Amino acid sequence: MTSLIDRPAPVTPLAAAVPAQRAPYQEGYPALFRRGHQYEISLGQRLALGGFKGPTDVAFGPDGWLYVMNRYPNDGNVPGVRWVVTNVNDDGYEREVVPMGPDGKPMEVGREWLGSLQMTVCDSAGVLYSADERRNVVVRCRTTGETIGYWGEGGAAPGQLNAPTGMCLDRDENVWIVNTRSHRVDRYTGEGKWLGGFGSFGAGPGQLDHPWGVAVDPVNGTLLVSDWGNNRVQRFTTDGALLQVIGRPGHGAGELHRPAGTAVDAHGDVYVADRGNNRVLMFNYRGMFIESFIGDAVINDRGMKKVLTNLDMVRMRENIEDLDREKRLKAPVSVRVDNKGRVYIMDTGRYRIQVYRKMCKALRPDEIDPPSLHVDPVLT
């Protein structure tokens, strides 16, 4: 009988030929005693001002604040594309970062030069980056509010931007960007100099079909790419050599349908926004499916105060037949992890972020029994 720990990944063709051996990139990961993830809080609500409207991603600022990218027009008072500033306690919302146009002037409501900012990251100097998937440019803004400028050239050639979506920073704070329509992943300096990249269209191992998300594994610097059209995640070296394929198409346990953003935590666990299945999946570094997040949010204090200002909404809420649906994720676009073991799921379809905390213990070598003492569990 194969134990749960030794069960092979759903799809790991590169490792399947030698299941008893670890691939070289799999060294350095800690052994974990897992306790699962604990739901902590829901952030934000659907508000034109002081809330979320079209949230797509979140960046962690060095100042401790969360910068939430919103891309849909709001009530007509300020441009719809902006970062809403909050924190993990669901406080703030008084301040927003709104990009200026290339002429240095505020963009007019309804006629924003940028209307399709998608994902976002923030470097250690407090510079926010976001790419517009229609304009094919990257805008840089300081967390204090100033717009630094733009870079990027639209096109399908290597180094050009072609429907940029997913973004992440590597150890040197270079910016990796997914160019979805070119089926490529490219690396740039913070000022926009192209440093290289890789990718080609197709369904074979190592090929990409409209990729979306990208993340750097902090353990070894490898890249995880959400292969949206092929319903899988692939691991590459920074030179584009394929190391691993994770997941397979479908709607069951460990299966993916239109994966979007992805993230990797300090232990090498991989989180994938399984957007088409309205959930987030977690795999370990070996590609084995570990856990599924479907949503646990209850209405937060800010939302309750909003409802209580409208008696009709209070009456309507008394007649809700299925409160369970309110808790669940709807079309999550992005997932991020911070340095404190918290997982932030961008619950885009419900205008909020659901936050979970990872519960585990990293084991020392003397806390792990040798394989000869292991007993296969009876799985039910």
CSV table of C-alpha atoms in Angstrom, one decimal:
chain,number,residue,atom,x,y,z
A,1,MET,CA,0.0,0.0,0.0
A,2,THR,CA,1.3,3.5,-0.8
A,3,SER,CA,1.1,5.9,2.1
A,4,LEU,CA,-0.4,9.3,1.8
A,5,ILE,CA,3.1,10.9,2.1
A,6,ASP,CA,4.6,8.8,-0.6
A,7,ARG,CA,1.7,9.0,-3.0
A,8,PRO,CA,2.9,10.5,-6.3
A,9,ALA,CA,1.7,13.9,-7.5
A,10,PRO,CA,-1.3,14.1,-9.8
A,11,VAL,CA,0.9,15.0,-12.7
A,12,THR,CA,4.6,15.1,-12.3
A,13,PRO,CA,5.9,13.5,-15.5
A,14,LEU,CA,9.5,14.6,-15.0
A,15,ALA,CA,9.8,12.9,-11.5
A,16,ALA,CA,7.6,9.9,-12.2
A,17,ALA,CA,10.4,8.0,-13.9
A,18,VAL,CA,12.4,7.8,-10.6
A,19,PRO,CA,9.8,8.1,-7.8
A,20,ALA,CA,12.3,6.9,-5.2
A,21,GLN,CA,14.7,9.8,-5.8
A,22,ARG,CA,14.5,13.5,-5.3
A,23,ALA,CA,15.1,15.8,-8.2
A,24,PRO,CA,18.0,18.2,-7.5
A,25,TYR,CA,15.7,21.2,-7.2
A,26,GLN,CA,13.8,19.4,-4.4
A,27,GLU,CA,16.7,19.7,-1.9
A,28,GLY,CA,16.5,22.3,0.9
A,29,TYR,CA,12.8,22.1,1.8
A,30,PRO,CA,11.9,21.5,5.5
A,31,ALA,CA,9.9,18.6,6.7
A,32,LEU,CA,6.6,19.8,8.1
A,33,PHE,CA,4.1,18.7,10.6
A,34,ARG,CA,0.9,20.2,9.1
A,35,ARG,CA,-2.1,21.3,11.0
A,36,GLY,CA,-3.9,23.0,8.1
A,37,HIS,CA,-4.8,26.6,7.7
A,38,GLN,CA,-6.9,28.7,10.1
A,39,TYR,CA,-9.3,31.3,8.8
A,40,GLU,CA,-8.6,34.7,10.3
A,41,ILE,CA,-10.5,37.6,8.8
A,42,SER,CA,-12.2,39.0,5.7
A,43,LEU,CA,-11.0,42.4,4.5
A,44,GLY,CA,-12.9,45.0,2.6
A,45,GLN,CA,-16.4,45.1,1.1
A,46,ARG,CA,-18.1,46.4,-2.0
A,47,LEU,CA,-17.9,50.2,-1.7
A,48,ALA,CA,-17.3,52.9,-4.3
A,49,LEU,CA,-15.3,54.9,-1.8
A,50,GLY,CA,-13.5,53.5,1.2
A,51,GLY,CA,-13.8,49.9,0.0
A,52,PHE,CA,-13.2,47.6,-2.9
A,53,LYS,CA,-14.7,47.6,-6.4
A,54,GLY,CA,-13.0,45.3,-8.8
A,55,PRO,CA,-10.1,44.1,-6.5
A,56,THR,CA,-7.6,42.0,-8.4
A,57,ASP,CA,-4.4,41.7,-6.4
A,58,VAL,CA,-2.7,42.9,-3.2
A,59,ALA,CA,0.9,44.1,-2.6
A,60,PHE,CA,2.7,44.2,0.8
A,61,GLY,CA,4.3,47.6,1.5
A,62,PRO,CA,7.4,47.9,3.6
A,63,ASP,CA,5.4,50.3,5.7
A,64,GLY,CA,3.2,47.4,6.9
A,65,TRP,CA,0.1,48.5,4.8
A,66,LEU,CA,-1.7,46.4,2.1
A,67,TYR,CA,-2.1,48.0,-1.3
A,68,VAL,CA,-5.1,46.5,-3.0
A,69,MET,CA,-5.4,47.0,-6.8
A,70,ASN,CA,-8.9,48.0,-8.0
A,71,ARG,CA,-9.6,48.3,-11.7
A,72,TYR,CA,-13.3,49.0,-12.2
A,73,PRO,CA,-14.8,52.5,-12.4
A,74,ASN,CA,-16.5,53.6,-9.2
A,75,ASP,CA,-19.1,56.3,-8.5
A,76,GLY,CA,-17.5,59.0,-10.7
A,77,ASN,CA,-15.6,60.9,-8.0
A,78,VAL,CA,-12.1,59.5,-8.7
A,79,PRO,CA,-10.6,57.3,-11.4
A,80,GLY,CA,-11.5,53.6,-11.1
A,81,VAL,CA,-8.0,52.2,-11.3
A,82,ARG,CA,-6.2,52.7,-8.0
A,83,TRP,CA,-4.6,51.1,-5.0
A,84,VAL,CA,-6.8,51.1,-1.9
A,85,VAL,CA,-4.7,51.1,1.3
A,86,THR,CA,-5.7,49.0,4.2
A,87,ASN,CA,-4.2,46.5,6.7
A,88,VAL,CA,-4.7,43.0,8.0
A,89,ASN,CA,-7.0,44.4,10.7
A,90,ASP,CA,-9.3,45.8,8.1
A,91,ASP,CA,-8.5,49.4,9.1
A,92,GLY,CA,-7.5,52.3,6.9
A,93,TYR,CA,-9.3,53.0,3.6
A,94,GLU,CA,-8.8,56.7,4.1
A,95,ARG,CA,-5.9,56.8,1.7
A,96,GLU,CA,-5.6,55.7,-2.0
A,97,VAL,CA,-2.8,55.7,-4.5
A,98,VAL,CA,-4.1,56.9,-7.9
A,99,PRO,CA,-1.7,56.8,-10.9
A,100,MET,CA,-1.2,60.1,-12.8
A,101,GLY,CA,-1.4,60.2,-16.6
A,102,PRO,CA,1.8,60.4,-18.7
A,103,ASP,CA,1.3,64.2,-18.8
A,104,GLY,CA,1.6,64.3,-15.0
A,105,LYS,CA,-2.1,65.2,-14.5
A,106,PRO,CA,-4.9,63.3,-12.9
A,107,MET,CA,-6.7,61.0,-15.3
A,108,GLU,CA,-10.3,62.1,-15.9
A,109,VAL,CA,-13.0,59.8,-14.7
A,110,GLY,CA,-14.3,57.5,-17.4
A,111,ARG,CA,-11.4,58.4,-19.7
A,112,GLU,CA,-8.4,57.0,-17.8
A,113,TRP,CA,-5.3,56.4,-19.8
A,114,LEU,CA,-4.9,53.3,-17.7
A,115,GLY,CA,-8.0,51.2,-17.3
A,116,SER,CA,-6.8,47.6,-17.1
A,117,LEU,CA,-4.2,47.4,-14.4
A,118,GLN,CA,-4.2,43.8,-13.3
A,119,MET,CA,-1.6,42.4,-10.8
A,120,THR,CA,0.7,44.4,-8.5
A,121,VAL,CA,3.9,44.0,-6.4
A,122,CYS,CA,5.8,46.4,-4.1
A,123,ASP,CA,9.6,46.5,-3.6
A,124,SER,CA,11.6,47.2,-0.4
A,125,ALA,CA,11.9,50.9,-1.3
A,126,GLY,CA,8.1,51.3,-1.3
A,127,VAL,CA,7.7,51.4,-5.1
A,128,LEU,CA,4.5,49.8,-6.4
A,129,TYR,CA,4.4,48.2,-9.9
A,130,SER,CA,1.4,47.3,-12.0
A,131,ALA,CA,1.0,46.4,-15.6
A,132,ASP,CA,-1.9,47.4,-17.9
A,133,GLU,CA,-2.8,44.5,-20.0
A,134,ARG,CA,-4.3,46.7,-22.7
A,135,ARG,CA,-1.9,49.6,-22.8
A,136,ASN,CA,1.1,47.2,-22.5
A,137,VAL,CA,2.9,49.5,-20.0
A,138,VAL,CA,4.1,49.2,-16.5
A,139,VAL,CA,3.3,52.1,-14.1
A,140,ARG,CA,5.4,52.8,-11.0
A,141,CYS,CA,4.0,54.7,-8.0
A,142,ARG,CA,5.4,55.3,-4.6
A,143,THR,CA,3.4,54.1,-1.6
A,144,THR,CA,3.3,57.7,-0.5
A,145,GLY,CA,1.3,58.5,-3.6
A,146,GLU,CA,3.6,60.0,-6.2
A,147,THR,CA,3.6,58.5,-9.7
A,148,ILE,CA,7.2,57.8,-10.8
A,149,GLY,CA,6.5,57.0,-14.4
A,150,TYR,CA,5.9,54.3,-17.0
A,151,TRP,CA,7.9,51.9,-19.0
A,152,GLY,CA,7.3,49.2,-21.6
A,153,GLU,CA,6.7,48.7,-25.3
A,154,GLY,CA,3.8,46.8,-26.7
A,155,GLY,CA,4.5,43.9,-29.1
A,156,ALA,CA,5.0,40.2,-29.4
A,157,ALA,CA,8.8,40.1,-29.6
A,158,PRO,CA,10.9,39.0,-26.6
A,159,GLY,CA,11.2,41.9,-24.1
A,160,GLN,CA,8.0,43.6,-25.4
A,161,LEU,CA,4.8,43.6,-23.4
A,162,ASN,CA,1.8,41.7,-24.7
A,163,ALA,CA,-1.2,41.6,-22.4
A,164,PRO,CA,0.9,41.6,-19.2
A,165,THR,CA,-0.8,40.0,-16.2
A,166,GLY,CA,1.0,38.2,-13.4
A,167,MET,CA,4.0,39.8,-11.6
A,168,CYS,CA,6.5,38.9,-8.9
A,169,LEU,CA,9.9,40.1,-7.7
A,170,ASP,CA,12.9,37.9,-7.4
A,171,ARG,CA,15.7,38.0,-4.8
A,172,ASP,CA,17.3,40.9,-6.6
A,173,GLU,CA,14.0,42.8,-6.9
A,174,ASN,CA,13.9,42.3,-10.7
A,175,VAL,CA,10.3,42.1,-12.0
A,176,TRP,CA,9.1,38.9,-13.6
A,177,ILE,CA,6.0,39.6,-15.8
A,178,VAL,CA,3.7,37.1,-17.6
A,179,ASN,CA,3.1,38.2,-21.2
A,180,THR,CA,-0.1,36.3,-21.6
A,181,ARG,CA,-0.7,36.7,-25.4
A,182,SER,CA,2.9,36.0,-26.2
A,183,HIS,CA,2.8,32.9,-23.9
A,184,ARG,CA,6.0,34.0,-22.3
A,185,VAL,CA,7.5,35.0,-18.9
A,186,ASP,CA,10.0,37.8,-19.0
A,187,ARG,CA,12.3,39.5,-16.5
A,188,TYR,CA,13.0,43.2,-16.3
A,189,THR,CA,14.8,45.6,-14.0
A,190,GLY,CA,12.7,47.9,-11.9
A,191,GLU,CA,13.5,50.6,-14.5
A,192,GLY,CA,12.2,48.4,-17.4
A,193,LYS,CA,15.4,47.0,-18.9
A,194,TRP,CA,14.7,43.5,-20.3
A,195,LEU,CA,16.9,40.8,-18.8
A,196,GLY,CA,15.6,37.8,-20.7
A,197,GLY,CA,12.7,35.4,-20.6
A,198,PHE,CA,11.3,32.2,-22.1
A,199,GLY,CA,8.1,30.6,-23.3
A,200,SER,CA,6.4,29.2,-26.4
A,201,PHE,CA,2.8,28.4,-27.3
A,202,GLY,CA,1.6,24.8,-27.0
A,203,ALA,CA,0.2,22.1,-24.7
A,204,GLY,CA,3.4,20.0,-24.4
A,205,PRO,CA,5.6,19.9,-21.3
A,206,GLY,CA,7.3,23.2,-20.9
A,207,GLN,CA,5.0,25.0,-23.4
A,208,LEU,CA,2.4,27.6,-22.3
A,209,ASP,CA,-1.1,28.5,-23.3
A,210,HIS,CA,-2.1,32.0,-22.1
A,211,PRO,CA,-0.2,31.8,-18.8
A,212,TRP,CA,-1.4,34.1,-16.0
A,213,GLY,CA,0.4,33.9,-12.7
A,214,VAL,CA,4.1,33.7,-11.7
A,215,ALA,CA,5.9,33.3,-8.4
A,216,VAL,CA,9.5,32.8,-7.2
A,217,ASP,CA,10.1,29.9,-4.9
A,218,PRO,CA,12.1,31.5,-2.0
A,219,VAL,CA,13.8,28.2,-1.2
A,220,ASN,CA,15.7,27.8,-4.5
A,221,GLY,CA,14.7,30.7,-6.8
A,222,THR,CA,12.8,28.5,-9.3
A,223,LEU,CA,9.7,29.9,-11.0
A,224,LEU,CA,6.2,28.7,-10.8
A,225,VAL,CA,3.9,29.7,-13.7
A,226,SER,CA,0.1,29.2,-13.8
A,227,ASP,CA,-0.5,27.8,-17.3
A,228,TRP,CA,-4.1,29.0,-17.6
A,229,GLY,CA,-5.0,27.4,-20.9
A,230,ASN,CA,-3.5,24.1,-20.1
A,231,ASN,CA,-5.0,23.9,-16.6
A,232,ARG,CA,-1.7,23.3,-14.8
A,233,VAL,CA,1.2,24.9,-13.0
A,234,GLN,CA,4.8,24.4,-14.3
A,235,ARG,CA,8.1,24.9,-12.5
A,236,PHE,CA,11.0,26.3,-14.5
A,237,THR,CA,14.6,27.4,-13.9
A,238,THR,CA,15.2,31.1,-14.5
A,239,ASP,CA,16.6,30.1,-17.9
A,240,GLY,CA,13.3,28.4,-18.9
A,241,ALA,CA,14.3,24.7,-18.3
A,242,LEU,CA,11.2,22.7,-17.2
A,243,LEU,CA,11.5,21.0,-13.8
A,244,GLN,CA,8.0,20.0,-12.8
A,245,VAL,CA,4.4,19.9,-13.9
A,246,ILE,CA,1.8,20.3,-11.1
A,247,GLY,CA,-1.9,19.5,-11.3
A,248,ARG,CA,-4.2,18.3,-14.1
A,249,PRO,CA,-7.4,19.6,-15.8
A,250,GLY,CA,-10.6,19.0,-14.0
A,251,HIS,CA,-12.9,19.9,-11.1
A,252,GLY,CA,-12.0,17.3,-8.5
A,253,ALA,CA,-9.5,17.2,-5.7
A,254,GLY,CA,-6.1,18.6,-6.8
A,255,GLU,CA,-7.4,19.4,-10.3
A,256,LEU,CA,-7.4,22.8,-11.9
A,257,HIS,CA,-9.6,24.8,-14.2
A,258,ARG,CA,-8.3,28.1,-15.5
A,259,PRO,CA,-5.7,28.8,-12.8
A,260,ALA,CA,-4.8,32.4,-12.3
A,261,GLY,CA,-2.4,33.9,-9.7
A,262,THR,CA,0.0,31.7,-7.8
A,263,ALA,CA,2.3,32.1,-4.8
A,264,VAL,CA,5.0,30.1,-2.9
A,265,ASP,CA,5.5,30.4,0.9
A,266,ALA,CA,8.7,30.1,2.9
A,267,HIS,CA,8.4,26.3,3.1
A,268,GLY,CA,8.0,25.9,-0.7
A,269,ASP,CA,4.3,25.2,-0.6
A,270,VAL,CA,2.5,26.3,-3.8
A,271,TYR,CA,-0.8,28.1,-3.7
A,272,VAL,CA,-2.9,28.4,-6.9
A,273,ALA,CA,-6.0,30.6,-7.5
A,274,ASP,CA,-8.1,27.9,-9.2
A,275,ARG,CA,-10.4,30.6,-10.6
A,276,GLY,CA,-12.6,28.4,-12.7
A,277,ASN,CA,-13.4,26.2,-9.8
A,278,ASN,CA,-13.9,29.1,-7.3
A,279,ARG,CA,-11.2,27.9,-4.9
A,280,VAL,CA,-7.5,28.0,-4.1
A,281,LEU,CA,-5.5,24.8,-4.1
A,282,MET,CA,-2.3,24.1,-2.2
A,283,PHE,CA,0.4,21.7,-3.3
A,284,ASN,CA,3.7,20.8,-1.6
A,285,TYR,CA,7.1,21.2,-3.3
A,286,ARG,CA,6.8,17.7,-4.8
A,287,GLY,CA,3.6,18.7,-6.5
A,288,MET,CA,1.3,16.6,-4.3
A,289,PHE,CA,-2.1,18.1,-3.6
A,290,ILE,CA,-2.4,19.0,0.1
A,291,GLU,CA,-5.4,21.3,0.8
A,292,SER,CA,-8.3,23.2,-0.8
A,293,PHE,CA,-9.7,26.6,0.3
A,294,ILE,CA,-13.3,27.2,-0.7
A,295,GLY,CA,-14.0,30.2,1.6
A,296,ASP,CA,-15.0,30.7,5.2
A,297,ALA,CA,-15.8,34.5,5.4
A,298,VAL,CA,-18.7,35.9,7.4
A,299,ILE,CA,-19.8,39.5,7.0
A,300,ASN,CA,-17.3,41.7,8.8
A,301,ASP,CA,-17.9,44.7,11.0
A,302,ARG,CA,-17.7,47.2,8.2
A,303,GLY,CA,-20.2,45.2,6.1
A,304,MET,CA,-22.6,44.9,9.0
A,305,LYS,CA,-22.5,48.6,9.7
A,306,LYS,CA,-23.3,49.2,6.0
A,307,VAL,CA,-26.3,46.8,6.1
A,308,LEU,CA,-27.6,48.4,9.3
A,309,THR,CA,-27.9,51.8,7.6
A,310,ASN,CA,-30.6,50.3,5.2
A,311,LEU,CA,-33.7,48.7,6.8
A,312,ASP,CA,-34.6,47.1,3.5
A,313,MET,CA,-31.3,45.3,3.4
A,314,VAL,CA,-31.9,44.2,7.0
A,315,ARG,CA,-35.3,42.8,6.1
A,316,MET,CA,-33.9,41.0,3.0
A,317,ARG,CA,-31.1,39.5,5.1
A,318,GLU,CA,-33.7,37.9,7.4
A,319,ASN,CA,-35.0,35.8,4.5
A,320,ILE,CA,-31.6,34.5,3.2
A,321,GLU,CA,-32.1,30.8,2.7
A,322,ASP,CA,-28.5,29.8,2.1
A,323,LEU,CA,-26.1,31.8,4.1
A,324,ASP,CA,-23.4,29.3,3.3
A,325,ARG,CA,-23.0,30.8,-0.2
A,326,GLU,CA,-21.9,34.1,1.3
A,327,LYS,CA,-18.9,32.5,2.8
A,328,ARG,CA,-17.5,30.9,-0.3
A,329,LEU,CA,-15.0,32.2,-2.8
A,330,LYS,CA,-16.1,33.4,-6.2
A,331,ALA,CA,-13.6,33.6,-9.1
A,332,PRO,CA,-10.5,34.3,-7.0
A,333,VAL,CA,-7.9,36.0,-9.2
A,334,SER,CA,-4.8,36.2,-7.0
A,335,VAL,CA,-3.3,34.6,-3.9
A,336,ARG,CA,-0.3,36.0,-2.0
A,337,VAL,CA,1.6,35.0,1.1
A,338,ASP,CA,3.3,37.2,3.6
A,339,ASN,CA,6.4,36.6,5.8
A,340,LYS,CA,4.2,35.7,8.8
A,341,GLY,CA,2.6,32.6,7.3
A,342,ARG,CA,-0.7,34.4,6.3
A,343,VAL,CA,-2.4,33.5,3.0
A,344,TYR,CA,-4.3,36.3,1.3
A,345,ILE,CA,-6.9,35.1,-1.2
A,346,MET,CA,-8.3,37.8,-3.6
A,347,ASP,CA,-12.0,36.9,-3.5
A,348,THR,CA,-12.6,39.1,-6.6
A,349,GLY,CA,-16.2,38.0,-7.3
A,350,ARG,CA,-17.2,39.0,-3.8
A,351,TYR,CA,-15.1,42.2,-3.5
A,352,ARG,CA,-13.0,41.1,-0.5
A,353,ILE,CA,-9.9,39.4,0.7
A,354,GLN,CA,-10.1,36.2,2.8
A,355,VAL,CA,-7.1,35.7,5.0
A,356,TYR,CA,-5.8,32.4,6.4
A,357,ARG,CA,-2.9,31.6,8.7
A,358,LYS,CA,-0.8,28.5,8.1
A,359,MET,CA,-0.5,26.2,11.1
A,360,CYS,CA,2.5,23.9,11.0
A,361,LYS,CA,5.8,23.0,12.6
A,362,ALA,CA,9.1,22.7,10.8
A,363,LEU,CA,10.7,19.4,12.1
A,364,ARG,CA,14.3,18.9,13.0
A,365,PRO,CA,16.0,15.7,11.7
A,366,ASP,CA,15.8,14.1,15.1
A,367,GLU,CA,12.1,14.6,15.1
A,368,ILE,CA,11.5,12.5,12.0
A,369,ASP,CA,11.4,8.7,12.2
A,370,PRO,CA,13.4,6.8,9.6
A,371,PRO,CA,11.2,5.3,6.8
A,372,SER,CA,11.8,1.8,8.2
A,373,LEU,CA,9.6,2.7,11.2
A,374,HIS,CA,6.7,4.1,9.1
A,375,VAL,CA,3.4,2.4,9.0
A,376,ASP,CA,1.0,3.0,6.2
A,377,PRO,CA,-2.2,4.6,7.5
A,378,VAL,CA,-5.6,3.2,6.6
A,379,LEU,CA,-7.2,5.8,4.5
A,380,THR,CA,-11.0,6.2,4.4
